[in-house]
Short mmCIF file of C-alpha atoms and ligand atoms in Angstrom, two decimals:
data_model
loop_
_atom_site.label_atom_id
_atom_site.label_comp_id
_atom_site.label_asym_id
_atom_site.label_seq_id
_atom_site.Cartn_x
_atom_site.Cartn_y
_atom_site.Cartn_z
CA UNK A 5 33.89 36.63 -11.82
CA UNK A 6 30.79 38.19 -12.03
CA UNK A 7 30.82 41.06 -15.43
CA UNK A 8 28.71 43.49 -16.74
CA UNK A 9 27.12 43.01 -20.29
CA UNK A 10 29.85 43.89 -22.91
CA UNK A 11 29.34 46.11 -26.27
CA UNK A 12 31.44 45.03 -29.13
CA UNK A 13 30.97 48.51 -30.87
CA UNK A 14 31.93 48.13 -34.78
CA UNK A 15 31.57 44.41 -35.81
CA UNK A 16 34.79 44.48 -38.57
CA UNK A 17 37.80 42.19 -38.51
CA UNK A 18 38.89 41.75 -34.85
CA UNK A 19 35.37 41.67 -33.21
CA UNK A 20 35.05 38.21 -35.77
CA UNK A 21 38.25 36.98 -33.64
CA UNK A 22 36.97 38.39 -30.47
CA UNK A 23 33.29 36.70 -30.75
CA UNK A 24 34.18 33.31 -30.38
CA UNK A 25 35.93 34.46 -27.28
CA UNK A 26 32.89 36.00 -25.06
CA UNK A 27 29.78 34.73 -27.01
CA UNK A 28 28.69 32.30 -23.94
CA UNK A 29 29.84 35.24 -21.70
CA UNK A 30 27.33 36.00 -19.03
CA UNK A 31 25.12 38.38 -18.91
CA UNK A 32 25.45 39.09 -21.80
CA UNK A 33 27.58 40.34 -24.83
CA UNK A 34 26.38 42.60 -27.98
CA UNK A 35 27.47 43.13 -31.19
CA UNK A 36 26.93 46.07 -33.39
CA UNK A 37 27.05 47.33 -36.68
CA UNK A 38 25.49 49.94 -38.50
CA UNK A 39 23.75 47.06 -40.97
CA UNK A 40 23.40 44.19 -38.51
CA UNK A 41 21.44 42.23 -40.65
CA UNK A 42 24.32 42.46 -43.70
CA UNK A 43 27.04 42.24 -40.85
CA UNK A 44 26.61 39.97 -38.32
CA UNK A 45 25.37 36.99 -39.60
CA UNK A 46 27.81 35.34 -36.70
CA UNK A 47 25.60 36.67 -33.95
CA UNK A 48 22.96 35.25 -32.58
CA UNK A 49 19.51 37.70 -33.91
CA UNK A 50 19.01 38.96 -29.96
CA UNK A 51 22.91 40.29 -29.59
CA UNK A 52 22.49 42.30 -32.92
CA UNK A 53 22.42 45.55 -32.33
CA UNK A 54 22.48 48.52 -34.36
CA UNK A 55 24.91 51.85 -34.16
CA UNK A 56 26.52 54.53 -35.90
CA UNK A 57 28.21 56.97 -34.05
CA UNK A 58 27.46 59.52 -36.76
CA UNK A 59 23.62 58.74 -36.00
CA UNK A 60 22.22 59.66 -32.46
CA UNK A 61 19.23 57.75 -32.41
CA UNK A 62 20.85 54.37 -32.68
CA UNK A 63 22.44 55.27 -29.59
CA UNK A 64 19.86 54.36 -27.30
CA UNK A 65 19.98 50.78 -27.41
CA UNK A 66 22.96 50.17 -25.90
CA UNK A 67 22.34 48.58 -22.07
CA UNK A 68 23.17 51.49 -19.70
CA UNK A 69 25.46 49.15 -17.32
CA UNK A 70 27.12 47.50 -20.37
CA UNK A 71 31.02 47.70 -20.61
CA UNK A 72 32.22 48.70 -23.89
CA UNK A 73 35.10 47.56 -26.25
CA UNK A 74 35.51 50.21 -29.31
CA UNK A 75 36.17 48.86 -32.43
CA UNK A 76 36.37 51.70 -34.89
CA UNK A 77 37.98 54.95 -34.98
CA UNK A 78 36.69 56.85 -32.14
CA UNK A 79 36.18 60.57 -34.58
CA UNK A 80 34.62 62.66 -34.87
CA UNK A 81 35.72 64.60 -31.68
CA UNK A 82 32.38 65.89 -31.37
CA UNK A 83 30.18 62.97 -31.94
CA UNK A 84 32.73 60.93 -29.00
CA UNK A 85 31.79 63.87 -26.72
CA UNK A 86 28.04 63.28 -27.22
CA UNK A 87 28.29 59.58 -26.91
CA UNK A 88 29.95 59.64 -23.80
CA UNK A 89 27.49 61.98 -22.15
CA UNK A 90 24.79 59.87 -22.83
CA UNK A 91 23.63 58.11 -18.92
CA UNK A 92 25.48 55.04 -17.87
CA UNK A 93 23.98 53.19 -14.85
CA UNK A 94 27.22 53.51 -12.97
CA UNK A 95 31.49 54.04 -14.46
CA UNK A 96 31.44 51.20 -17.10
CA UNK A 97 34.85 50.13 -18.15
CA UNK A 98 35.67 51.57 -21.84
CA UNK A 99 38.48 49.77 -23.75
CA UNK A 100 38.75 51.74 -27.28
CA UNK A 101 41.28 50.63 -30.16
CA UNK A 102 43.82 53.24 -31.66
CA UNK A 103 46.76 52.76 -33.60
CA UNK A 104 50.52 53.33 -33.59
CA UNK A 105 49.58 55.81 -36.39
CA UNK A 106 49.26 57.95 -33.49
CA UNK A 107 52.61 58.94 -32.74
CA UNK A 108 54.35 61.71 -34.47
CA UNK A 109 58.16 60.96 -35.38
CA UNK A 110 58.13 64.05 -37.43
CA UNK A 111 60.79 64.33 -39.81
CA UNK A 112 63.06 61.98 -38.38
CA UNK A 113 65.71 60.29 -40.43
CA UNK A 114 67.26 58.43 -37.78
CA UNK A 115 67.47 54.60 -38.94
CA UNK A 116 67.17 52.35 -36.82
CA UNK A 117 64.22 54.56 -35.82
CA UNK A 118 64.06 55.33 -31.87
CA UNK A 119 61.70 52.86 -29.91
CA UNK A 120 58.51 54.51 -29.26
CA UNK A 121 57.08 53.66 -26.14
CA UNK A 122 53.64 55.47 -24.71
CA UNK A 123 55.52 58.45 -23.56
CA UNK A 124 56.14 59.18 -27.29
CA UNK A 125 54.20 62.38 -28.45
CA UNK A 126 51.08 61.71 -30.26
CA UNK A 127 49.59 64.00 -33.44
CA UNK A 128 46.60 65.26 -31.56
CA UNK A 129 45.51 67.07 -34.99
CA UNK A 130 44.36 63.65 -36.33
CA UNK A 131 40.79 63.25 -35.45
CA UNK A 132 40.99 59.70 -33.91
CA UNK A 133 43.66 60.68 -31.97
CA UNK A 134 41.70 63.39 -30.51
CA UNK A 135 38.49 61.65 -30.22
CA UNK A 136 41.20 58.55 -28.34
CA UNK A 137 42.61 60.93 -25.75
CA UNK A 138 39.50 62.84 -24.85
CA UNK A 139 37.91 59.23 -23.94
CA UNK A 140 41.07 58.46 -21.65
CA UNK A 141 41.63 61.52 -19.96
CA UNK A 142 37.92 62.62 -19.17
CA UNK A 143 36.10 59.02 -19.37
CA UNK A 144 38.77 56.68 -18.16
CA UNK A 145 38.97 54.61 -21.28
CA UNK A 146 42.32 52.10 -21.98
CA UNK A 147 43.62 53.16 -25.11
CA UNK A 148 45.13 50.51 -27.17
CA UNK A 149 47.89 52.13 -29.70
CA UNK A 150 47.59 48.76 -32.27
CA UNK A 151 49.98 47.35 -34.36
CA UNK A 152 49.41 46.57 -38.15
CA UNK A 153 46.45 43.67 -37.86
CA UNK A 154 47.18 40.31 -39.66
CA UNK A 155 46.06 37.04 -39.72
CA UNK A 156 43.35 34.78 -41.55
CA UNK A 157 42.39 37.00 -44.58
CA UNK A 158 44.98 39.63 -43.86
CA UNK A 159 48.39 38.01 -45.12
CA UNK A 160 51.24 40.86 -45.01
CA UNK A 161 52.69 38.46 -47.82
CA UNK A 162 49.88 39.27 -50.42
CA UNK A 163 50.77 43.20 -49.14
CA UNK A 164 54.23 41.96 -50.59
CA UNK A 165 52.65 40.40 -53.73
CA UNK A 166 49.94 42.76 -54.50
CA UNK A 167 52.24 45.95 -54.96
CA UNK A 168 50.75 47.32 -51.32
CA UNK A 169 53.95 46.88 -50.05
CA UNK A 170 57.74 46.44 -51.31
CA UNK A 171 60.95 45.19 -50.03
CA UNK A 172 62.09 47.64 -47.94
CA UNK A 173 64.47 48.89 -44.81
CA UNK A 174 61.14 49.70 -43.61
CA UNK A 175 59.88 49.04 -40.21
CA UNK A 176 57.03 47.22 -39.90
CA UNK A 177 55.25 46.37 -36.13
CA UNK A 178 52.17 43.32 -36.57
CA UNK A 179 50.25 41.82 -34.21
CA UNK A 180 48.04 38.73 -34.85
CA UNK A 181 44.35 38.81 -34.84
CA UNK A 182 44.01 36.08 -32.08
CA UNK A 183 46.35 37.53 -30.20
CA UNK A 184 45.06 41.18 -30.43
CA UNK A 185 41.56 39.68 -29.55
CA UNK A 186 42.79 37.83 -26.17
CA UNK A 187 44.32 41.38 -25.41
CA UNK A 188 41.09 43.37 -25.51
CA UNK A 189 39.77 40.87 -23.55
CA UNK A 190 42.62 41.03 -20.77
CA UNK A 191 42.48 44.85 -20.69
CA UNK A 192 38.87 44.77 -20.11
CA UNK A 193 39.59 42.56 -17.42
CA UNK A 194 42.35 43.79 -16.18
CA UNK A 195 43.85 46.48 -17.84
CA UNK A 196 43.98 50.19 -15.61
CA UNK A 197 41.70 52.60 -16.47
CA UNK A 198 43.17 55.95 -17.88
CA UNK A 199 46.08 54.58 -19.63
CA UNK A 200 47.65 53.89 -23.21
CA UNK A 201 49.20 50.87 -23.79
CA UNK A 202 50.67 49.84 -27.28
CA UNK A 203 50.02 46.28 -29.08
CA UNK A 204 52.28 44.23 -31.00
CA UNK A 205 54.15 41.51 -31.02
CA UNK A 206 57.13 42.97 -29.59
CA UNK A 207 59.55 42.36 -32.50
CA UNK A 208 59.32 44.81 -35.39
CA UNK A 209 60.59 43.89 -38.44
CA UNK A 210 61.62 45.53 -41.99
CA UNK A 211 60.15 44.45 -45.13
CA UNK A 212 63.22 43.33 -46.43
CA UNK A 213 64.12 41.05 -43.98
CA UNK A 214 60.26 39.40 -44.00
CA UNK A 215 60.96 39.02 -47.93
CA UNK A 216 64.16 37.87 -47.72
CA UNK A 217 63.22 35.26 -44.78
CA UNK A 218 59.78 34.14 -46.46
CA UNK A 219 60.47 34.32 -49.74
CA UNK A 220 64.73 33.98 -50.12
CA UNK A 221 67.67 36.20 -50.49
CA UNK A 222 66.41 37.64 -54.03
CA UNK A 223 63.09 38.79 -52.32
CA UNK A 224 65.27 42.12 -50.32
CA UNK A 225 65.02 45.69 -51.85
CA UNK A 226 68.07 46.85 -53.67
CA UNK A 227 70.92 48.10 -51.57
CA UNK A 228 69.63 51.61 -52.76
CA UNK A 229 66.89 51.51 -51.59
CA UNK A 230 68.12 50.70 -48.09
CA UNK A 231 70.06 53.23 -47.56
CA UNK A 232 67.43 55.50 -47.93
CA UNK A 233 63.32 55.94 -47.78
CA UNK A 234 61.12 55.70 -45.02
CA UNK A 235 62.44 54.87 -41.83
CA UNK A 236 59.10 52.98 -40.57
CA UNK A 237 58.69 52.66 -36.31
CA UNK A 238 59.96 50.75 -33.71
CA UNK A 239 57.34 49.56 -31.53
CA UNK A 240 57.73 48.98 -27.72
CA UNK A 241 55.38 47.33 -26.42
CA UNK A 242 56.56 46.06 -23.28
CA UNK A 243 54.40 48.41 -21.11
CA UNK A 244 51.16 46.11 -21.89
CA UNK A 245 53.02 42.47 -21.07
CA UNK A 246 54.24 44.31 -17.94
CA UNK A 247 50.78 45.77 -16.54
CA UNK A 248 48.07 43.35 -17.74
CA UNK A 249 50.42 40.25 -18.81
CA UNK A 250 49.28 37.91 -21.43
CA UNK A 251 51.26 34.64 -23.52
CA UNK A 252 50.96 35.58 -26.78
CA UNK A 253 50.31 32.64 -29.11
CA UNK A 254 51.87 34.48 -31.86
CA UNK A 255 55.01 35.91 -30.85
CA UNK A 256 57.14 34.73 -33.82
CA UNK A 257 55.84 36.38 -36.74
CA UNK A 258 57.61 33.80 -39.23
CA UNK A 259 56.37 30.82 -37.39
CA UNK A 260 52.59 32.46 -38.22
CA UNK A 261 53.29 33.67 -41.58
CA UNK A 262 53.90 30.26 -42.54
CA UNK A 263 50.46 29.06 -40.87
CA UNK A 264 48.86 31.40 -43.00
CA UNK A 265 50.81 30.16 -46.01
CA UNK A 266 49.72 26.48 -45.34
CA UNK A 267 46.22 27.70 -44.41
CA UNK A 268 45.97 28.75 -48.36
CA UNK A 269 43.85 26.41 -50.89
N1 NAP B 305 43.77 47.15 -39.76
C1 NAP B 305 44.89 47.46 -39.14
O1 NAP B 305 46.00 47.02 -39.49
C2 NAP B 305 44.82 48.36 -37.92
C3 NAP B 305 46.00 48.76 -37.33
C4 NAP B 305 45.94 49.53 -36.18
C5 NAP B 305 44.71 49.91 -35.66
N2 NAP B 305 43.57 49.53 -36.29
C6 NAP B 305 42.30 49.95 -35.68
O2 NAP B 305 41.82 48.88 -34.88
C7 NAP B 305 40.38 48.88 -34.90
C8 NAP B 305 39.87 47.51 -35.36
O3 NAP B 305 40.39 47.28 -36.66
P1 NAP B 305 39.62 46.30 -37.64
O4 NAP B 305 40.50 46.15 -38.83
O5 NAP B 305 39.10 45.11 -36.91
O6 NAP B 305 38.38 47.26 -38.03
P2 NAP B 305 37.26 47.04 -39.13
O7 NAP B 305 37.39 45.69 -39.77
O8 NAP B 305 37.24 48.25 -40.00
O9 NAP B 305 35.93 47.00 -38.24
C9 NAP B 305 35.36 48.14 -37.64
C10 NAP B 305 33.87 48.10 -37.90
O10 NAP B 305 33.26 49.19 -37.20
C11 NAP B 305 32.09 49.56 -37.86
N3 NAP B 305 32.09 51.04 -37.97
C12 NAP B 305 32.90 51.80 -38.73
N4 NAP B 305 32.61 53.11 -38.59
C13 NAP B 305 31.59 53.16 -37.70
C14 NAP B 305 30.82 54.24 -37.16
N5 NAP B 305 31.05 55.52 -37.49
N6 NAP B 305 29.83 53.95 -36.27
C15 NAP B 305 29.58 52.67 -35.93
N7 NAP B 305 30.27 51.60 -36.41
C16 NAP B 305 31.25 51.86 -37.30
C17 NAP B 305 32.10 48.91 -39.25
O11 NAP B 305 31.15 47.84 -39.29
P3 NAP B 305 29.69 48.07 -39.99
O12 NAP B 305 29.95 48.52 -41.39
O13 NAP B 305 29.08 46.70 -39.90
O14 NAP B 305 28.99 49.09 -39.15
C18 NAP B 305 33.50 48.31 -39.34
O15 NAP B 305 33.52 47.10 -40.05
C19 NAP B 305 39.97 50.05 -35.79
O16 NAP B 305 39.77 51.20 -35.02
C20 NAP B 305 41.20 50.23 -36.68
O17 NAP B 305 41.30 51.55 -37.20
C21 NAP B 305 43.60 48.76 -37.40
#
């Protein structure tokens, strides 16, 4: 299938996993950072490029016909507005990456918490919420509402044995790397333009039961602490597997935690 030239905009974490995936892509795919040279040692010199949305004049470089995948949080609202204006050859397809931080359960105490599926109301007074929706409605961008992002370098058991996190009743919704990488890929390809679609694995978990499952039965909070505390989110993320349809090759979070484990020197 013939595509247009694809802009990896913010070279971090997932564009690493995503690289590997479309570097012999033709025409042509770009990465950029806003310190290529520091940053993107993995790309080839002439698919460098550099950006920062907070500076206008590294704007320009980007090919005018070149699709884009968004990699960083699309605020300020302002700064979004002027990037989109800026000429396109012809509609380019826009897939930007959000996060489940979007949605807004309030004050809710209810445990188990209610699914949240993309009907959920988001909290359009956080800035990359507003800079997300303004890019869907008016420029046709796919929003993808992402899951916590684990895998190589991003263990949720050192969360667990740093302090970051604790055994909890906690909710807690993950989605691989790899996987999340193959996804942008499929929603570029396939995914409809306009819409939200949240990305996880599809099974959300608490903290105490991934400490009690990796690490044994002493690992869970205290049964104070789960009877009360935050109630986390439940994740639905069944609208994505529906619409675009992918395999994911890390479904069963324990099954990768352990990879990761045995991955360790
Ligand atoms: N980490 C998670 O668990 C999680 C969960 C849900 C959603 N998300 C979202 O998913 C996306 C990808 O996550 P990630 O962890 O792969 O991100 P990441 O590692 O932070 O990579 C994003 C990269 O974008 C570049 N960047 C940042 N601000 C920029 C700006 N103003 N203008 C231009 N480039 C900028 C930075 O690279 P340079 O310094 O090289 O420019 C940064 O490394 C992000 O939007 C993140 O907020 C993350």
């Amino acid at each position: 299938m013939p595509h247009n030239p694809l802009v990896i905009l913010g070279s971090g974490y997932t564009a690493r996993f995503l690289w590997p995936l479309v570097a012999d892509r033709s025409p042509k795919v770009f990465a950029t950072s806003r310190a290529p040279e520091q940053h993107l040692s993995h790309v080839p010199p002439a698919q460098r490029l550099r950006f920062d949305l907070s500076q206008p004049d590294t704007w320009g470089d980007i090919p005018r016909d070149a699709d884009l995948l968004w990699c960083f949080p699309a605020a300020p609202l302002d700064l979004v507005r002027q990037f989109a204006a800026t000429p396109t050859d012809s509609p380019r397809r826009l897939v930007v990456l959000g996060s489940t931080s979007a949605y807004d359960l309030g004050d809710s105490q209810a445990y188990p918490p209610p699914w949240i599926d993309e009907t959920t109301p988001i909290d359009l007074s956080k800035p990359r919420v507003q800079g997300e929706e303004y890019l869907r409605r008016e420029h046709g961008a796919i929003v993808l509402r992402v899951a916590g992002i684990y895998g190589p370098g991003r263990n949720p058991l050192d969360w667990i044995g740093t302090g970051r996190v604790k055994a909890s009743r906690k909710y807690v919704n993950l989605i691989h790397v790899e996987d999340l990488a193959a996804i942008c890929l499929a929603t570029l390809e396939r995914g409809t333009p306009g819409e939200a679609y949240n990305v996880s694995d599809g099974t959300p978990h608490t903290w105490d039961d991934i400490c009690e499952t990796m690490k044994g039965p002493d690992a869970r909070g205290s049964a104070d602490r789960t009877e009360q505390g935050e109630t986390g989110k439940r994740i639905a993320a069944t609208k994505f597997l529906r619409d675009v349809g992918l395999q994911l090759a890390h479904a069963d979070l324990y099954r990768s935690l352990r990879e990761l484990e045995s991955q360790k020197g």
